[in-house]
Amino acid sequence: MDYMKKSALLFILSTFAVIVSACSPVVQVETETSAGSPQIVQQVGEQTSPSEGEEQTAAVSQDQPLPGELPAPEFPPGLDWLNTDRPLSMAQLKGKIVLLDFWTYGCINCIHIIPELARLEAEYPNELVIIGVHSAKFENEGDTENIRQVILRYGLEHPIVNDRDFIVWRTWGARAWPTLFLVDPDGNVVGGHSGENIYPVFKPAIEALVQKFEAQGTLDRTPLDIKLEKEGLPETVLSFPGKILADPDGGRLFIADTNHNRIVIASISDGEVINVIGSGSLAYNDGSFREATFAHPQGMALSNDGKFLFVADTENHVVRQIDLENEIVATLVGTGLQGQVYPPRGGIAPDVILRSPWDLALRGNTLYIAMAGSHQIWTLDLRSGLTQPFAGNAREGTLDGPSNQAELAQPSGLAFDSMGRLYFADSEASSIRWVETTGDYIMDTLVGSGTSLFEFGDVNGIGDQARLQHPLGIVVVDGFVYVADTYNHKIKRVDPVSAEITTFLGEGAGWRDGTEPLFYEPGGLDAAQGKLYVADTNNHTIRVIDLLTKEVSTLVLKGIEQFTATAEDSEFGGNIVNLDPIMVQAGAGTILLNISIPAGYKVNDIAPSSMAWQVDGNIVELPADANRSILAPTFPIELRVTFNEGEGTLISDFTLFYCEAETQSLCLIEQVRFKVPLIVGSVGEASLPLEYAIPVSDIS
């Protein structure tokens, strides 16, 4: 690429592209009052109406320095940093290309660019440093621990700074979520961009900067030493489950095990795992239950005959159809590409491009789709395949009225009442709204402000006097609308006749069962047989609420390890302990299996642990019950065996469920594989010890 082309690219990048997809059409930030207390008072973004796929741009003011001549502002001291063990500074990053991403974690458009950021990181691993500047819209999003959970949920591997008071935002003049700025290796601002579709904007500019500063000898390719939040964390049985579906007729619970990229089917009566759909890989493949892959699946619906499960495969931008009898996963609608055309276009399935489907609801032969990414509700006729927008004009807002003119804001939960009215959790509007699915298709707001994307809180009351904070889940039971008020960590109940909302259960973030429970960003709800089932997302669990007594318990999933453990080390998900060759004496002997749990944790006495053995070379005769489940195991476990002369390898797999002793958490899992080369002869020990200690760092 010659110099003139590079200069042209950098000049193009120096314009700010402001588009509707920048999370919300009107962005507000905190400014300081004369008394010094922050208050949201200033509007900085303007609503735009781009045509299909085109961005509207506004050139940088003529009195600004040319691209690459404006020094990048330093980060202020005292901010919380994540994915790094130290604060970073622009001075320290000199020699690197730096890309700042201003985002807030409930914003679907910010979620949409995560794969593009990851692609740039992979292509420029040592030249480019991405820094996420998290400037929170919602109060809950400003909490550092909550941001840490989102980093884990979306697998972010670049440093993040918590800009909860909008200090960095104001310094850089950000205008919308997401907004990105590029800084060259000399520490000067090249330009910025607001909105999605960032890869084609920044890729050529980054490549030009690499060539230019490499030629000058000032490009620093030393890998940046950072500490990721995921390092040392234990595996959990479920990982950020987003939605749950109860099937009382079939005795099943379907769980969107979102961050494990799979669907778990469990018995509704006792939590025994019946099957697992998906290999667990983050990808897009149809096929058998073991071959198929998902990308952070969310909402589900069951066919009227119970034979097919429909899944909103959110980050693959498709709806999957799962044949439960033949165990086959297929794509019902969607291409695997994210829709970029506005307004979105319908068509005949499967060749319709979708945009982050988040939840599903089935009525008759019509599947309703909460299309969070385009701020709409769509319908799919299961007979004809016709897939099209049903409610929402694709502009993010709160406008009620005829469904094709109304404005929605990231709908994320759907539920029908017995009369065919569709209720939905409109998350970015912090409201519960409804739309008629027969007649005139009129939409209205049931509870929540209904007038602004920035009026949220935790206020019980009637209609537009009530306040919620980014609700995601909803279900209708006995005429009441139950709501997962996600960012308030509560389950609330709405009387649709009086439009009054009250807190049903919950009083802040945490994990506690009983009649005074705690939840942590619950995202999904369903109900059956007098029970309310909650996908308690950040607690990595399913909670069960008795609607009569309000007693809350945690569902223990039993036997899930049989669907994940394999004999091949390359596919084994746990820790492998390779021992040096051990000499044992031929004849009767014992194997002593001892696993140590760190202080503050205990063996889960409800979920059965399990062990399995393999022998290569017929050197060990195991008892008939060697492969078994063990409820509340105590260590060491003694196994009486017979050692036969010869050489071979003994493999032992042990899966242990354990929990925090204080909070009675029930979701931690440790898998360990012992590989023991054995030499059996006339000399040696009669007892074979196998010892493993769960590292303290794994749960710190």
XYZ file of C-alpha atoms in Angstrom:
700
model
C 0.000 0.000 0.000
C 1.579 3.336 -1.047
C 1.803 6.406 1.146
C -1.044 8.295 -0.558
C -3.443 5.373 -0.019
C -2.407 5.093 3.604
C -2.925 8.804 4.152
C -6.361 8.617 2.572
C -7.348 5.733 4.823
C -6.225 7.553 7.930
C -8.086 10.682 6.898
C -11.274 8.683 6.307
C -10.885 7.113 9.720
C -10.571 10.548 11.317
C -14.287 11.148 10.771
C -16.820 10.079 13.348
C -19.459 7.726 11.966
C -22.642 8.122 14.038
C -25.293 5.506 13.324
C -28.527 4.311 14.855
C -26.946 1.009 15.871
C -24.848 2.852 18.456
C -26.931 1.231 21.212
C -29.308 4.112 21.752
C -30.230 7.089 19.598
C -29.840 9.493 22.492
C -26.832 9.069 24.733
C -26.535 10.872 28.040
C -23.448 11.246 30.188
C -22.717 12.495 33.658
C -21.396 16.011 34.071
C -20.227 17.693 37.239
C -22.478 20.221 38.907
C -21.025 23.249 40.671
C -21.227 21.239 43.895
C -19.125 18.503 42.334
C -21.733 15.718 42.439
C -22.267 13.834 39.182
C -25.718 14.005 37.617
C -27.054 12.892 34.243
C -27.977 16.179 32.644
C -26.429 16.457 29.203
C -27.518 14.998 25.869
C -24.595 14.342 23.567
C -25.898 12.053 20.837
C -28.473 12.792 18.163
C -30.922 10.356 16.629
C -30.175 9.499 13.029
C -31.979 7.536 10.358
C -29.454 5.859 8.049
C -30.587 4.100 4.927
C -29.829 0.434 4.347
C -26.353 -0.369 5.579
C -25.056 3.181 5.131
C -23.418 5.206 7.862
C -23.880 8.913 8.394
C -20.648 10.761 9.048
C -19.680 14.114 10.429
C -16.172 15.399 9.800
C -13.912 16.380 12.667
C -14.011 20.090 13.391
C -11.632 22.064 11.190
C -9.887 23.617 14.188
C -8.731 20.197 15.397
C -5.186 19.014 14.604
C -4.735 16.669 11.697
C -4.889 12.923 12.389
C -1.848 11.665 14.225
C -0.925 15.062 15.718
C -3.254 15.182 18.740
C -1.652 13.513 21.807
C -3.865 10.873 23.376
C -5.091 11.850 26.845
C -3.721 9.867 29.780
C -5.933 7.675 31.914
C -6.735 9.339 35.241
C -5.493 7.649 38.418
C -7.751 5.780 40.824
C -9.796 3.765 38.313
C -10.398 0.027 38.620
C -8.657 -2.075 35.970
C -9.566 -5.626 34.954
C -7.782 -8.254 32.858
C -4.520 -6.746 34.047
C -2.715 -6.774 37.379
C -1.818 -3.084 37.119
C -3.197 0.170 35.683
C -2.000 0.954 32.176
C -0.964 4.300 30.758
C -0.526 5.735 27.297
C 3.097 6.480 28.124
C 3.744 2.800 28.906
C 2.058 1.769 25.658
C 4.208 3.970 23.419
C 5.353 1.906 20.474
C 2.046 0.025 20.393
C -1.045 0.719 18.325
C -3.872 1.287 20.813
C -7.589 0.903 20.130
C -9.952 2.244 22.793
C -13.440 0.721 22.896
C -16.043 2.715 24.845
C -18.846 0.305 25.745
C -21.463 -0.699 28.297
C -22.209 -4.346 28.820
C -25.997 -4.449 28.388
C -25.761 -2.838 24.951
C -26.403 -5.307 22.126
C -24.361 -3.237 19.683
C -21.370 -3.405 22.015
C -21.818 -7.177 22.122
C -21.974 -7.282 18.325
C -18.456 -5.888 17.878
C -16.787 -8.315 20.319
C -16.026 -10.847 17.529
C -14.594 -8.046 15.392
C -12.337 -6.926 18.238
C -11.210 -10.516 18.757
C -10.422 -10.812 15.052
C -8.211 -7.719 15.165
C -6.503 -9.014 18.323
C -5.750 -12.324 16.607
C -4.336 -10.657 13.500
C -2.153 -8.185 15.417
C -1.355 -10.001 18.689
C 1.838 -8.087 19.470
C 1.321 -4.826 17.599
C -2.186 -3.893 18.797
C -3.431 -3.289 22.335
C -7.200 -3.017 22.767
C -8.403 -1.293 25.923
C -12.061 -1.472 26.808
C -13.349 1.656 28.510
C -16.502 0.589 30.299
C -18.705 3.670 30.734
C -21.861 2.244 32.265
C -25.386 3.170 31.231
C -27.071 1.369 34.129
C -26.089 1.745 37.766
C -25.593 -2.009 38.074
C -23.215 -1.987 35.111
C -20.864 0.377 36.922
C -19.962 -2.178 39.589
C -16.469 -3.577 39.009
C -17.415 -7.102 40.079
C -20.320 -7.126 37.628
C -17.976 -6.032 34.836
C -15.657 -8.883 35.819
C -18.529 -11.324 35.339
C -19.234 -9.936 31.876
C -15.565 -10.248 30.946
C -15.816 -13.933 31.821
C -19.166 -14.296 30.063
C -17.944 -12.934 26.745
C -14.386 -14.242 26.973
C -12.766 -10.809 26.727
C -8.982 -10.994 26.770
C -7.943 -7.357 26.681
C -7.584 -4.865 29.555
C -10.757 -3.119 30.731
C -10.954 0.067 32.780
C -14.085 0.904 34.771
C -15.053 4.452 33.776
C -18.180 4.487 35.954
C -18.125 8.278 36.392
C -17.593 9.013 32.662
C -14.255 10.729 33.279
C -12.486 9.024 30.379
C -15.643 9.314 28.244
C -15.726 13.107 28.633
C -12.005 13.468 28.120
C -12.181 11.676 24.784
C -15.499 13.188 23.706
C -17.234 9.860 23.130
C -20.752 10.176 21.739
C -22.387 6.765 21.704
C -22.016 3.114 22.650
C -19.892 1.703 21.113
C -17.333 4.364 20.174
C -13.734 3.523 19.311
C -10.571 5.613 18.993
C -7.278 4.631 17.361
C -3.919 5.804 18.719
C -0.643 5.440 16.798
C 2.653 4.188 18.283
C 3.777 7.766 18.873
C 0.822 8.191 21.234
C -1.214 10.433 18.927
C -4.915 10.068 18.090
C -5.552 8.891 14.539
C -9.344 9.020 14.601
C -12.527 7.412 15.832
C -15.711 5.625 14.849
C -19.109 5.156 16.500
C -21.257 2.127 15.806
C -20.858 -1.415 14.554
C -19.059 -2.981 11.590
C -15.699 -1.848 12.898
C -13.396 -4.385 11.260
C -13.419 -2.904 7.729
C -12.931 0.550 9.238
C -9.949 -0.200 11.453
C -8.218 -3.085 9.648
C -6.652 -0.983 6.827
C -5.733 1.817 9.229
C -4.004 -0.572 11.633
C -2.159 -2.242 8.758
C -1.004 1.148 7.491
C 0.252 2.094 10.949
C 2.123 -1.213 11.257
C 3.907 -0.617 7.959
C 4.701 3.011 8.683
C 6.096 2.585 12.198
C 7.853 -0.673 11.398
C 9.722 1.145 8.647
C 10.661 3.836 11.172
C 11.861 1.216 13.638
C 9.567 2.450 16.401
C 6.945 -0.312 16.427
C 7.086 -2.296 19.680
C 6.236 -5.987 19.191
C 7.009 -7.043 22.740
C 3.986 -9.023 24.011
C 1.996 -7.121 26.627
C 2.134 -8.983 29.928
C -1.373 -9.009 31.420
C -3.296 -11.195 33.852
C -6.715 -12.298 32.646
C -9.694 -12.575 34.989
C -10.330 -16.143 33.883
C -6.928 -17.380 35.048
C -7.169 -19.821 37.946
C -10.971 -20.032 38.035
C -12.671 -23.398 38.580
C -15.003 -25.048 36.101
C -18.694 -24.759 36.894
C -21.414 -27.271 36.070
C -23.317 -24.553 34.211
C -21.737 -21.387 32.882
C -23.861 -18.224 32.772
C -27.136 -20.014 31.938
C -29.317 -17.485 30.130
C -32.747 -19.077 29.735
C -34.746 -22.077 30.915
C -37.775 -23.893 29.517
C -40.019 -26.206 31.562
C -41.849 -29.109 29.911
C -44.143 -30.603 32.568
C -45.831 -32.975 30.114
C -42.506 -34.521 29.158
C -40.998 -34.207 32.633
C -38.094 -32.170 31.255
C -36.206 -28.971 31.870
C -34.279 -27.444 28.972
C -31.419 -25.243 30.132
C -29.524 -22.849 27.875
C -26.037 -23.435 29.282
C -25.043 -20.306 27.463
C -21.313 -20.026 28.037
C -20.795 -23.744 27.614
C -22.498 -23.327 24.223
C -24.905 -26.188 24.740
C -28.410 -27.136 25.833
C -28.783 -29.355 28.901
C -31.889 -31.547 29.257
C -32.654 -32.568 32.852
C -35.439 -34.348 34.670
C -37.867 -31.837 36.133
C -38.403 -34.069 39.154
C -34.873 -34.701 40.398
C -32.353 -32.856 38.205
C -30.907 -36.021 36.647
C -29.329 -35.038 33.337
C -31.069 -36.796 30.448
C -28.944 -35.488 27.585
C -26.700 -32.660 26.436
C -27.070 -30.998 23.026
C -23.885 -29.552 21.567
C -20.203 -30.344 21.762
C -19.480 -27.241 23.823
C -17.371 -25.573 21.141
C -18.149 -21.973 20.216
C -18.992 -22.439 16.540
C -21.824 -22.965 14.046
C -22.368 -26.537 12.893
C -25.479 -28.640 12.406
C -25.459 -32.393 13.008
C -25.852 -34.874 15.831
C -26.068 -33.855 19.479
C -22.329 -34.508 19.863
C -21.323 -32.814 16.603
C -23.520 -29.707 16.672
C -22.180 -26.410 17.959
C -23.759 -23.192 19.237
C -22.669 -19.642 20.029
C -24.093 -18.477 23.355
C -27.645 -19.839 22.934
C -30.479 -18.153 24.825
C -34.264 -18.585 24.586
C -36.110 -21.785 23.646
C -39.569 -22.985 22.660
C -41.009 -26.499 22.388
C -43.175 -27.743 19.530
C -46.777 -28.533 20.341
C -46.115 -32.284 20.190
C -42.950 -32.016 22.297
C -40.761 -33.564 19.614
C -38.848 -30.469 18.481
C -36.983 -27.847 20.440
C -36.400 -24.418 18.916
C -33.356 -22.486 20.137
C -32.359 -18.845 19.702
C -28.688 -19.339 18.841
C -27.967 -15.722 19.601
C -24.416 -15.086 18.477
C -24.750 -17.299 15.410
C -27.767 -15.138 14.469
C -29.906 -18.194 13.692
C -32.816 -20.161 15.135
C -32.047 -23.869 15.435
C -34.535 -26.743 15.240
C -33.634 -29.781 17.330
C -35.170 -33.164 16.615
C -35.312 -34.594 20.131
C -36.191 -38.131 19.030
C -33.514 -38.546 16.354
C -31.008 -36.290 18.153
C -30.331 -34.022 15.173
C -29.655 -30.255 15.223
C -30.574 -28.249 12.111
C -30.904 -24.583 11.213
C -34.508 -23.447 10.991
C -33.867 -19.869 9.876
C -30.810 -17.679 9.488
C -27.543 -17.812 7.559
C -24.999 -17.481 10.349
C -24.334 -13.878 9.342
C -25.381 -10.859 11.364
C -27.913 -8.655 9.629
C -26.563 -5.253 8.586
C -29.461 -3.950 6.487
C -31.903 -1.367 7.900
C -34.764 -1.803 8.025
C -34.234 -5.585 8.216
C -35.860 -7.647 5.469
C -37.994 -10.721 5.847
C -38.183 -13.699 3.524
C -38.583 -17.454 3.384
C -36.625 -19.593 5.850
C -33.877 -20.545 6.070
C -32.359 -17.855 3.842
C -33.231 -14.867 6.024
C -30.519 -12.867 7.762
C -31.257 -12.360 11.472
C -29.767 -10.127 14.124
C -29.189 -11.556 17.630
C -32.379 -13.534 18.321
C -32.644 -13.641 22.127
C -35.885 -15.417 23.044
C -38.667 -17.470 21.457
C -42.356 -18.116 22.082
C -44.632 -20.453 20.134
C -48.359 -19.998 19.598
C -50.064 -22.369 17.181
C -47.843 -22.614 14.119
C -46.230 -19.231 14.601
C -42.874 -18.860 16.291
C -42.292 -15.397 17.773
C -38.681 -14.225 17.930
C -37.339 -11.479 20.201
C -34.843 -9.949 17.776
C -32.767 -8.006 20.282
C -30.233 -6.855 17.697
C -32.764 -5.032 15.535
C -35.105 -3.951 18.380
C -38.012 -5.912 16.974
C -40.212 -8.964 17.419
C -40.353 -11.223 14.356
C -42.610 -14.115 13.392
C -41.835 -17.375 11.620
C -44.683 -19.365 10.081
C -43.642 -22.973 10.640
C -45.781 -24.138 7.700
C -44.698 -21.721 4.992
C -41.325 -20.609 6.352
C -42.284 -16.943 5.990
C -40.101 -14.988 8.416
C -40.710 -11.277 8.890
C -40.848 -8.375 11.356
C -44.034 -8.307 13.402
C -43.518 -5.480 15.903
C -41.083 -2.597 15.906
C -39.782 -0.358 13.144
C -36.098 -1.169 13.979
C -35.528 2.196 15.655
C -34.501 1.848 19.300
C -37.018 3.658 21.465
C -40.100 3.492 23.656
C -42.901 4.556 21.303
C -46.178 2.632 21.719
C -48.950 2.309 19.130
C -49.511 0.186 16.021
C -46.952 -2.598 16.072
C -45.358 -1.704 12.733
C -44.765 1.877 13.919
C -43.810 1.203 17.530
C -40.247 1.406 18.796
C -38.636 -1.291 20.932
C -35.359 -1.371 22.826
C -33.599 -4.734 22.798
C -36.494 -7.118 23.588
C -35.031 -10.091 25.465
C -37.886 -12.122 26.958
C -41.258 -13.291 25.568
C -44.320 -14.850 27.226
C -47.935 -15.386 26.161
C -50.967 -15.181 28.410
C -53.946 -17.486 27.985
C -55.734 -14.979 25.735
C -52.929 -14.653 23.195
C -51.455 -11.362 24.362
C -47.672 -11.367 24.040
C -45.746 -9.771 26.908
C -42.086 -8.966 26.532
C -39.197 -7.680 28.596
C -37.882 -4.631 26.745
C -34.501 -4.599 28.426
C -32.901 -1.309 27.339
C -36.187 0.509 27.965
C -36.339 -1.107 31.430
C -40.001 -1.861 30.800
C -42.497 -4.679 30.489
C -44.593 -4.187 27.371
C -47.223 -6.130 25.448
C -48.535 -6.480 21.939
C -51.756 -7.986 20.663
C -51.159 -10.883 18.263
C -54.661 -10.763 16.848
C -56.775 -7.896 15.585
C -55.079 -4.515 15.330
C -51.651 -5.503 16.702
C -51.490 -2.595 19.126
C -48.511 -2.273 21.479
C -48.486 -0.672 24.939
C -46.238 -0.391 27.984
C -47.451 -2.202 31.097
C -44.867 -1.037 33.661
C -41.853 1.197 33.322
C -41.337 4.765 32.206
C -42.408 4.242 28.609
C -40.870 7.573 27.600
C -37.088 7.271 27.911
C -34.267 4.772 27.650
C -32.643 6.453 30.638
C -35.400 6.202 33.226
C -34.682 3.100 35.243
C -34.331 2.094 38.868
C -35.914 -0.149 41.473
C -39.320 1.295 42.278
C -42.480 -0.724 42.830
C -45.728 0.943 41.858
C -48.284 1.239 39.122
C -47.682 1.628 35.400
C -45.343 4.391 34.355
C -44.513 5.233 37.979
C -42.691 1.912 38.419
C -39.030 1.461 37.578
C -37.022 -1.609 36.610
C -33.396 -2.058 35.566
C -32.695 -4.023 32.381
C -35.157 -6.945 32.809
C -34.421 -10.005 30.674
C -36.828 -12.783 31.696
C -40.614 -13.055 31.803
C -43.321 -15.689 32.287
C -47.091 -15.592 32.829
C -48.479 -17.779 35.640
C -52.096 -17.814 36.903
C -52.784 -14.425 35.371
C -49.687 -12.731 36.839
C -46.606 -11.649 34.915
C -43.382 -12.658 36.668
C -40.269 -10.714 35.724
C -36.557 -11.343 36.119
C -35.572 -7.770 36.981
C -32.029 -8.644 36.039
C -29.914 -5.681 37.105
C -31.879 -5.326 40.357
C -31.232 -9.041 41.103
C -34.913 -9.599 41.879
C -37.958 -11.536 40.795
C -40.962 -9.226 40.522
C -44.646 -9.803 39.887
C -47.031 -7.674 37.824
C -50.816 -7.673 37.970
C -51.677 -6.927 34.325
C -55.143 -5.679 35.287
C -53.994 -2.977 37.708
C -50.486 -2.627 36.171
C -49.018 -2.816 39.669
C -45.589 -4.355 40.096
C -44.222 -5.663 43.401
C -41.076 -7.444 44.489
C -41.775 -11.147 44.791
C -38.328 -12.268 45.971
C -34.757 -10.967 46.154
C -32.968 -8.128 47.880
C -29.661 -7.548 46.112
C -26.888 -9.511 44.450
C -25.747 -12.756 46.038
C -26.573 -16.416 46.499
C -28.868 -17.601 49.244
C -31.671 -20.155 49.307
C -34.685 -20.175 51.619
C -37.498 -17.674 52.020
C -35.148 -14.668 51.878
C -33.144 -15.597 48.789
C -30.514 -13.737 46.842
C -30.033 -13.852 43.066
C -27.280 -12.496 40.817
C -28.455 -11.059 37.492
C -31.170 -13.657 36.784
C -31.864 -13.797 33.051
C -34.531 -16.426 32.377
C -37.850 -17.633 33.839
C -40.336 -20.400 33.259
C -42.970 -22.120 35.372
C -44.597 -25.537 35.802
C -46.528 -27.411 38.485
C -46.516 -24.585 41.025
C -42.789 -23.939 40.632
C -40.956 -21.002 39.109
C -37.632 -21.899 37.482
C -34.956 -19.207 37.347
C -31.826 -19.152 35.234
C -29.672 -17.403 37.849
C -27.089 -16.342 35.325
C -24.155 -14.987 37.316
C -24.544 -17.678 39.977
C -24.233 -20.341 37.238
C -27.248 -22.194 38.602
C -30.938 -22.946 38.201
C -33.049 -21.854 41.152
C -36.478 -23.285 41.954
C -39.171 -21.172 43.642
C -42.232 -22.691 45.260
C -44.899 -20.173 44.278
C -47.047 -20.995 47.295
C -44.439 -20.918 50.077
C -41.834 -18.707 48.331
C -39.207 -21.214 49.388
C -36.191 -21.119 47.059
C -33.798 -24.001 46.423
C -30.941 -24.630 44.030
C -31.397 -27.359 41.433
C -28.609 -29.922 41.562
C -27.796 -31.427 38.172
C -26.758 -35.056 38.522
C -24.794 -37.147 36.059
C -23.768 -34.401 33.648
C -20.165 -35.612 33.655
C -21.094 -38.689 31.613
C -21.837 -36.407 28.659
C -18.564 -34.472 28.880
C -15.766 -36.809 29.988
C -13.953 -38.752 27.270
C -11.118 -41.228 27.145
C -8.876 -39.034 25.014
C -6.550 -36.589 26.774
C -6.977 -34.104 23.932
C -10.683 -33.896 24.698
C -10.533 -34.338 28.465
C -11.741 -31.156 30.135
C -10.018 -31.583 33.494
C -6.531 -31.661 34.970
C -4.241 -34.524 33.989
C -1.743 -35.879 36.533
C 1.021 -37.833 34.808
C 2.938 -39.922 37.345
C 6.374 -41.461 37.000
C 6.474 -45.277 36.706
C 5.556 -46.970 39.990
C 6.555 -50.468 41.117
C 3.899 -52.472 42.971
C 3.872 -56.020 44.272
C 1.845 -58.686 42.527
C -1.137 -60.024 44.431
C -3.878 -58.503 46.536
C -3.498 -54.787 47.086
C -5.266 -51.463 47.360
C -5.553 -48.178 45.497
C -5.969 -45.152 47.749
C -7.557 -42.179 46.000
C -7.220 -38.933 47.922
C -8.429 -35.521 46.716
C -7.959 -32.484 48.955
C -10.314 -29.494 48.927
C -9.083 -26.016 49.965
C -10.188 -24.407 53.204
C -13.635 -22.783 53.032
C -15.009 -25.411 50.640
C -16.700 -28.775 51.148
C -17.814 -31.803 49.185
C -21.252 -31.306 47.671
C -23.371 -33.872 49.502
C -26.276 -33.698 47.044
C -24.689 -34.023 43.604
C -22.989 -37.429 43.244
C -19.316 -37.461 42.320
C -18.036 -40.258 40.104
C -14.973 -42.318 39.256
C -14.045 -44.375 36.201
C -11.052 -46.619 35.513
C -9.198 -47.899 32.479
C -6.420 -50.509 32.417
C -3.948 -51.047 29.617
C -2.133 -54.393 29.859
C -4.324 -56.424 32.225
C -2.052 -55.507 35.131
C -4.898 -54.586 37.516
C -8.069 -56.533 38.267
C -10.666 -54.002 39.456
C -13.796 -54.745 41.482
C -17.090 -54.926 39.587
C -18.268 -51.585 41.043
C -15.046 -49.669 40.324
C -16.849 -47.380 37.870
C -19.540 -45.786 39.977
C -21.166 -42.647 41.322
C -20.430 -41.718 44.915
C -22.720 -39.522 46.987
C -20.849 -37.340 49.505
C -17.486 -39.117 49.126
C -15.019 -39.122 52.001
C -11.309 -39.368 51.288
C -9.233 -41.361 50.933
C -11.318 -43.806 48.922
C -9.949 -47.332 49.203
C -10.316 -49.701 46.280
C -9.318 -53.351 46.809
C -7.682 -54.749 43.664
C -5.406 -57.534 42.411
C -2.117 -56.574 40.756
C -0.895 -58.961 38.019
C 2.734 -59.225 36.930
C 3.648 -57.189 33.897
C 3.736 -53.585 32.731
C 0.945 -51.277 31.660
C -0.918 -48.075 32.385
C -3.705 -47.379 34.829
C -5.993 -44.414 34.099
C -8.345 -43.062 36.745
C -10.889 -40.281 36.109
C -12.546 -38.659 39.096
C -15.238 -35.973 38.962
C -15.841 -34.147 42.221
C -18.648 -31.678 42.930
C -17.786 -29.246 45.688
C -19.108 -25.963 47.019
C -18.453 -22.977 49.216
C -19.061 -24.032 52.791
C -20.577 -20.706 53.842
C -22.967 -19.963 50.969
C -23.796 -23.588 50.141
C -23.068 -22.886 46.496
C -23.622 -26.025 44.450
C -21.991 -25.422 41.109
C -18.249 -26.110 41.266
C -16.794 -29.129 39.535
C -13.275 -30.539 39.440
C -12.221 -33.257 37.009
C -8.857 -34.968 37.420
C -7.269 -37.794 35.453
C -4.425 -39.889 36.890
C -2.175 -41.645 34.347
C 0.022 -44.182 36.147
C 2.626 -46.349 34.394
C 2.812 -49.524 36.536
C 5.497 -52.168 36.855
C 4.075 -55.197 38.714
C 6.523 -57.780 40.011
C 7.745 -59.687 43.036
C 8.863 -56.541 44.819
C 7.206 -53.221 45.478
C 4.437 -51.706 47.535
C 1.058 -53.365 48.032
C -0.725 -50.022 48.096
C -0.914 -47.458 45.262
C -1.611 -43.878 46.436
C -3.187 -41.401 44.008
C -3.227 -37.894 45.455
C -4.404 -34.564 44.097
C -5.039 -31.205 45.759
C -7.381 -28.686 44.160
C -5.156 -25.593 43.930
C -6.125 -22.646 46.084
C -5.472 -20.346 43.117
C -8.193 -22.153 41.179
C -10.880 -20.664 43.403
C -9.343 -17.384 44.505
